[in-house]
mmCIF file of C-alpha atoms in Angstrom:
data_model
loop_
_atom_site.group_PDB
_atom_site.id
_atom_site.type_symbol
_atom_site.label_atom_id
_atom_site.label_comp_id
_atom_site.label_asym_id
_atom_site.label_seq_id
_atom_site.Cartn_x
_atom_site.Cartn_y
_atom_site.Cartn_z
ATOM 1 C CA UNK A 1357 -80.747 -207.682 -22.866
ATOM 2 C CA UNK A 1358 -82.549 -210.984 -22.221
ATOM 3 C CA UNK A 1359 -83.556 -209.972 -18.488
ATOM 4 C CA UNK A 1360 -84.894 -206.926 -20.286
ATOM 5 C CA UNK A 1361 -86.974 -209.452 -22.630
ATOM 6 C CA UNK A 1362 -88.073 -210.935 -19.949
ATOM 7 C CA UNK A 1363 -89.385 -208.213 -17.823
ATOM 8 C CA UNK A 1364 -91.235 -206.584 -20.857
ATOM 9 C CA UNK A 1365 -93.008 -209.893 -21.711
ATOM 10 C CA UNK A 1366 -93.716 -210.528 -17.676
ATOM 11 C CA UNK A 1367 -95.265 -207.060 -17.321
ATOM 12 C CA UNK A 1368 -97.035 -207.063 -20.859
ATOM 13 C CA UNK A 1369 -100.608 -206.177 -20.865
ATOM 14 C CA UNK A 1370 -100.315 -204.007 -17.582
ATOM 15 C CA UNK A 1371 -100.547 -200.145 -17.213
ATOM 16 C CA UNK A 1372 -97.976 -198.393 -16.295
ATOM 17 C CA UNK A 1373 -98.485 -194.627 -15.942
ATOM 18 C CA UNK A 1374 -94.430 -193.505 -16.338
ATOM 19 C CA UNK A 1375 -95.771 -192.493 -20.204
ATOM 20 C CA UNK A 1376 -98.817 -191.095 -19.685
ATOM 21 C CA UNK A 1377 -100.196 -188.176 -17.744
ATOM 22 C CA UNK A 1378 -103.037 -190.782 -16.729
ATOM 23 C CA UNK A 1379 -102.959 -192.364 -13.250
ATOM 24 C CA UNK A 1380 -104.644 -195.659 -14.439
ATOM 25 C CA UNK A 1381 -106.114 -197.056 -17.653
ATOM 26 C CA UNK A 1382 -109.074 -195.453 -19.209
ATOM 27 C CA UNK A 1383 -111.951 -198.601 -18.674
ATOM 28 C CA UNK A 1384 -113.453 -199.836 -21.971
ATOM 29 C CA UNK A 1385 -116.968 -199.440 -21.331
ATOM 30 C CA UNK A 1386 -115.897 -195.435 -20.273
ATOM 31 C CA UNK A 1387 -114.028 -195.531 -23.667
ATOM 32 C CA UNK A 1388 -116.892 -197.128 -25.506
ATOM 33 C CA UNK A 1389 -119.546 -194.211 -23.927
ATOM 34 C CA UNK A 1390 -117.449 -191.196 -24.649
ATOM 35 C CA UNK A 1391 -116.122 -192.301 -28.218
ATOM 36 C CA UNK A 1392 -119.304 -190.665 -30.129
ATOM 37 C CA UNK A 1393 -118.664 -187.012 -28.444
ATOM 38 C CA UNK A 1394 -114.665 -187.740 -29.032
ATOM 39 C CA UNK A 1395 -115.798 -188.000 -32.609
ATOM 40 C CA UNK A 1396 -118.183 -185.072 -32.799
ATOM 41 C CA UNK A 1397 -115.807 -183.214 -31.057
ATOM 42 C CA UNK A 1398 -113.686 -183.636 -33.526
ATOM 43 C CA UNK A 1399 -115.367 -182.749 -36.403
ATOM 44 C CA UNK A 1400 -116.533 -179.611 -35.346
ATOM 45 C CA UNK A 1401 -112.906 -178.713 -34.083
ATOM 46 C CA UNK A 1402 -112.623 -179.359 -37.899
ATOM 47 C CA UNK A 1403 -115.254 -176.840 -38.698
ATOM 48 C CA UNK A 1404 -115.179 -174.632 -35.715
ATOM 49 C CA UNK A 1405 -111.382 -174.437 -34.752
ATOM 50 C CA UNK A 1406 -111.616 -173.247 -30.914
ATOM 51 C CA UNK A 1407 -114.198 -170.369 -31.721
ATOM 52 C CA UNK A 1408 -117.690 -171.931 -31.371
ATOM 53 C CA UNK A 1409 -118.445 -171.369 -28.003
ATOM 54 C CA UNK A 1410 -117.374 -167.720 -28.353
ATOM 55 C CA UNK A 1411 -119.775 -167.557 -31.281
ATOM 56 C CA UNK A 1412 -122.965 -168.564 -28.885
ATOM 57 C CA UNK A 1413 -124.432 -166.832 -26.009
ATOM 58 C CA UNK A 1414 -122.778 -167.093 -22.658
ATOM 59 C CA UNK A 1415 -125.687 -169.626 -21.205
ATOM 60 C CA UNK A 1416 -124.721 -171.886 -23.845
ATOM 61 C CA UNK A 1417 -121.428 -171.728 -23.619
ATOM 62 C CA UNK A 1418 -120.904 -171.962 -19.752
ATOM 63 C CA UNK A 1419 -124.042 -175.093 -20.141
ATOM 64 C CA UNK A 1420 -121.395 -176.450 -22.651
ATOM 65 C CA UNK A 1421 -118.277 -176.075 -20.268
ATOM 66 C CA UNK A 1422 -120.236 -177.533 -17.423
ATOM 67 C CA UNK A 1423 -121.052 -180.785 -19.532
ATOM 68 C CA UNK A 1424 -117.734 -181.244 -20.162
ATOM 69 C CA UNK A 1425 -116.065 -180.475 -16.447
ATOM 70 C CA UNK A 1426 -119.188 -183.462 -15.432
ATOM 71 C CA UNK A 1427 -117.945 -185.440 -17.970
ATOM 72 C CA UNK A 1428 -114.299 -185.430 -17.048
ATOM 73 C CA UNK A 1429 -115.238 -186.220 -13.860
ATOM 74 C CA UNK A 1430 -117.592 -189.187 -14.775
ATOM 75 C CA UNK A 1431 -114.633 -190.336 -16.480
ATOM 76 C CA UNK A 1432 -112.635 -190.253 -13.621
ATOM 77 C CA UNK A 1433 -115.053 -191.515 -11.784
ATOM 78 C CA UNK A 1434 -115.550 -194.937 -13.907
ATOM 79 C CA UNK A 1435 -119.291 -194.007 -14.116
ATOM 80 C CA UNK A 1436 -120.009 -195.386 -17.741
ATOM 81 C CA UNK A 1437 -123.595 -194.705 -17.378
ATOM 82 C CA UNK A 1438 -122.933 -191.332 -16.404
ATOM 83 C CA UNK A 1439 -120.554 -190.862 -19.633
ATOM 84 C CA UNK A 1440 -122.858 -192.085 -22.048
ATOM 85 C CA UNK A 1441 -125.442 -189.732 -20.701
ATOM 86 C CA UNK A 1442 -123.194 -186.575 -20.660
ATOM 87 C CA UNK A 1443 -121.457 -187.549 -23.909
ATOM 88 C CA UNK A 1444 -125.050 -187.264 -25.890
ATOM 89 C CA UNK A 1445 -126.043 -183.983 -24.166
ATOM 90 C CA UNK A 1446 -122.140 -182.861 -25.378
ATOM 91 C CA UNK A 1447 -123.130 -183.746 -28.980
ATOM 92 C CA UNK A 1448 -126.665 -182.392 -28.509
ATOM 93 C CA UNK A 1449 -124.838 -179.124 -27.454
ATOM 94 C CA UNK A 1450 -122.687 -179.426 -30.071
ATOM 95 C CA UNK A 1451 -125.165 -178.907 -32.635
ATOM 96 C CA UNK A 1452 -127.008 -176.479 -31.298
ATOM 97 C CA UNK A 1453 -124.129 -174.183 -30.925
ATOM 98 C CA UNK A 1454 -123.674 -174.328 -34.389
ATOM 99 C CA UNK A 1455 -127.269 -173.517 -35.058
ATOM 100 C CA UNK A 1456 -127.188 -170.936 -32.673
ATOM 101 C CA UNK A 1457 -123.519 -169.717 -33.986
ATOM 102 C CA UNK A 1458 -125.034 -169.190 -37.696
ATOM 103 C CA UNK A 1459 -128.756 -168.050 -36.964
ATOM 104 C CA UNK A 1460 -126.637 -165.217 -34.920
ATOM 105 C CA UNK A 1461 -124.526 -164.391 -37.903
ATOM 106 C CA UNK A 1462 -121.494 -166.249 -37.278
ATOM 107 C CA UNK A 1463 -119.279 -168.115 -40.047
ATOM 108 C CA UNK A 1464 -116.658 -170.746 -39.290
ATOM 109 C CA UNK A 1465 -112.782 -169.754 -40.356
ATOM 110 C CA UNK A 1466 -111.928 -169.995 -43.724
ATOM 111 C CA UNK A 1467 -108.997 -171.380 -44.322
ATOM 112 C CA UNK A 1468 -107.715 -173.102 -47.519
ATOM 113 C CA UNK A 1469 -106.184 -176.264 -45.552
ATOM 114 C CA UNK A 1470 -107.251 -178.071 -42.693
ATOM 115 C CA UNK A 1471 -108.024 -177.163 -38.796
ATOM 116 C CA UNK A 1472 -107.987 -180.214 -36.136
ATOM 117 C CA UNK A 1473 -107.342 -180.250 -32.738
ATOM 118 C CA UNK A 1474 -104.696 -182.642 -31.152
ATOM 119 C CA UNK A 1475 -103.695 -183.215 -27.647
ATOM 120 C CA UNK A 1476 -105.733 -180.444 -26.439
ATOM 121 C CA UNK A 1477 -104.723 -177.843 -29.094
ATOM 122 C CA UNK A 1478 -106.168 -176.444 -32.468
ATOM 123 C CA UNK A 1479 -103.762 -176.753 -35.540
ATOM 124 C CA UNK A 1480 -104.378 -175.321 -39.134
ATOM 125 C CA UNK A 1481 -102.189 -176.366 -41.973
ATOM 126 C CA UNK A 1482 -102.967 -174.084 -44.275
ATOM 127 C CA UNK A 1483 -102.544 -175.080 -48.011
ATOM 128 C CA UNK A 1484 -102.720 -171.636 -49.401
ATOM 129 C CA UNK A 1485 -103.241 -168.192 -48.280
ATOM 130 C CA UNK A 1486 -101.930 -165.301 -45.680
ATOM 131 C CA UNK A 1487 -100.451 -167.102 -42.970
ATOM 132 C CA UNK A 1488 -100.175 -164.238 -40.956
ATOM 133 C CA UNK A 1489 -103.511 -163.289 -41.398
ATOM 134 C CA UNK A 1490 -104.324 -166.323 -40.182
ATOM 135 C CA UNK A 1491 -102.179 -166.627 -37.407
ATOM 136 C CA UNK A 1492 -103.380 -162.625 -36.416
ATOM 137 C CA UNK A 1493 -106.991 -164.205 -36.298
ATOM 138 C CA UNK A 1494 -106.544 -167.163 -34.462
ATOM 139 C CA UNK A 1495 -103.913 -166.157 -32.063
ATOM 140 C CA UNK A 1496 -104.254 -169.678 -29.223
ATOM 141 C CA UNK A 1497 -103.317 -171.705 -32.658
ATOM 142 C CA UNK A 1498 -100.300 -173.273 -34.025
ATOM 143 C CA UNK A 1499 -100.749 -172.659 -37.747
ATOM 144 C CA UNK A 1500 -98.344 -173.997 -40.285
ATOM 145 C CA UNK A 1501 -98.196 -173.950 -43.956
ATOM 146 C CA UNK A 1502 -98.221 -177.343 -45.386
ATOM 147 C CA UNK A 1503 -94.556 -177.133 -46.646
ATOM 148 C CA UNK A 1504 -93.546 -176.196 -43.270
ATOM 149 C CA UNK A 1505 -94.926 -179.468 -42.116
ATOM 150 C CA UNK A 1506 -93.432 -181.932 -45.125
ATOM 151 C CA UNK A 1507 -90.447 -180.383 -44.046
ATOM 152 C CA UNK A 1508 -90.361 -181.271 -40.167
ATOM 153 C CA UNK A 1509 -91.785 -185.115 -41.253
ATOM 154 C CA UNK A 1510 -88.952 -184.905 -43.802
ATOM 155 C CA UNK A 1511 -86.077 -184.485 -41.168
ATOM 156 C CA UNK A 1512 -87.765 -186.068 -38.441
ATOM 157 C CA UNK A 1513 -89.657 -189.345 -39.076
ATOM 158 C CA UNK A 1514 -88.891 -190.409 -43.000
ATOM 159 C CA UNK A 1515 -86.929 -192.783 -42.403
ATOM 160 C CA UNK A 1516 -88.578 -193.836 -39.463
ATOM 161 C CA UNK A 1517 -92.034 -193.982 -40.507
ATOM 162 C CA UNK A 1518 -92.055 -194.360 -43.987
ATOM 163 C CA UNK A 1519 -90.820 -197.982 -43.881
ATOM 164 C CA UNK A 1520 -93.792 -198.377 -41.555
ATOM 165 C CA UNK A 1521 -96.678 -196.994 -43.627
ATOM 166 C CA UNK A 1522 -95.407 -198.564 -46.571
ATOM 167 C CA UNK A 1523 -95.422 -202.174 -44.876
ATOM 168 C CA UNK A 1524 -98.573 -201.613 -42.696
ATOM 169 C CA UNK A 1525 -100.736 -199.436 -45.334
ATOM 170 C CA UNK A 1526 -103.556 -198.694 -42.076
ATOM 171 C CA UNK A 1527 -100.752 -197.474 -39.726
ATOM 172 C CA UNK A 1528 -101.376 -194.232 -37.893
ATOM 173 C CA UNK A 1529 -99.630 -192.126 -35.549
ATOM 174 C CA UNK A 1530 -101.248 -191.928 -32.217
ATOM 175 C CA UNK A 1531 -98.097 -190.730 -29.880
ATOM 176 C CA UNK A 1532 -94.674 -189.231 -30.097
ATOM 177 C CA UNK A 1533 -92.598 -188.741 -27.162
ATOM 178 C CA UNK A 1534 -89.360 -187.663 -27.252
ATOM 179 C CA UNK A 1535 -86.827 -189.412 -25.225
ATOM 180 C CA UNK A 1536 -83.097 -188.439 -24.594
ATOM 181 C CA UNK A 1537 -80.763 -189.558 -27.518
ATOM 182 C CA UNK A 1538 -78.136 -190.273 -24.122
ATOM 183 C CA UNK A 1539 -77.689 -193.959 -24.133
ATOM 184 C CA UNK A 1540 -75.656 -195.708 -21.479
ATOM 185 C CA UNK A 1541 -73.617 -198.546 -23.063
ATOM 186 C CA UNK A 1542 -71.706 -199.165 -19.656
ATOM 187 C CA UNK A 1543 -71.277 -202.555 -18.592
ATOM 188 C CA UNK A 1544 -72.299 -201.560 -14.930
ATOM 189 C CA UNK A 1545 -75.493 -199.834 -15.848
ATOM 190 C CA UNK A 1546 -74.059 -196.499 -14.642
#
């Protein structure tokens, strides 16, 4: 277990990419450029779910795509400058989309609970309501009623994260990986 220790403490601060789908560490100053659009992003996902770009005009959806296929590869790339720059045309876009969306008619989903998107995918807890309604409408989304989800937390992580929250207030989830439950006790390591 010590030898263990001491590799973890020897290799602390590095990146290693065996958990993550990311060959090398994001650099801070990309992180720092794209970190307004993450947010805007975000809150329209809140809004929006997945369906604002199919609420616009092809042009502006395709411009909007295009931003963000640059912007991946800016980020790739390293090219800070670059980010910033795409990242407040992506917010700019963002905005008009949603003008565009309700001068054309268009309403957000209504939902009585909350939409977000996570890892690439839109979820909607809903608090009340027809959840198959719901899920009928919005077919590319994992919807779940709110019990649904207490109950998951409540056989997966209560005892695991509760202790946590209560004795770091500010804690939040940012990654779950599953790992096998197989652990080899063997003296020889085999």
């Amino acid at each position: 277990m010590a030898k263990k220790t001491a590799k973890a403490m020897a290799n602390r601060g590095t990146f290693e990419s065996k958990h993550t789908d990311h060959d090398k560490p994001i650099h801070y100053k990309v992180a720092a450029a794209v970190e307004p659009f993450v947010f805007a992003s975000a809150a329209a996902s809140k809004v929006w779910g997945d369906t604002l770009v199919n609420c616009v005009p092809p042009a502006y959806a395709l411009r909007y795509r295009e931003l963000r296929g640059d912007l991946d590869a800016a980020m790739v790339a390293d090219d800070y400058t670059l980010c910033a720059e795409l990242a407040t045309n992506l917010i700019k876009a963002l905005k008009m989309m949603n003008l565009k969306a309700r001068q054309d008619g268009h309403e957000p989903p209504k939902v009585d609970g909350h939409i977000c998107e996570w890892g690439g995918k839109i979820y909607c807890f809903l608090a009340s309501g027809d959840i198959s309604a719901v899920r009928r409408a919005n077919p590319n989304w994992a919807v779940y009623h709110l019990s649904d989800v207490c109950a998951v937390l409540n056989a997966l992580t209560d005892d695991l994260v509760a202790p946590v929250v209560n004795e770091f207030p500010k804690a939040k989830i940012t990654a779950v990986r599953m790992y096998d439950d197989e652990i080899n006790f063997e003296p020889d390591g085999e």
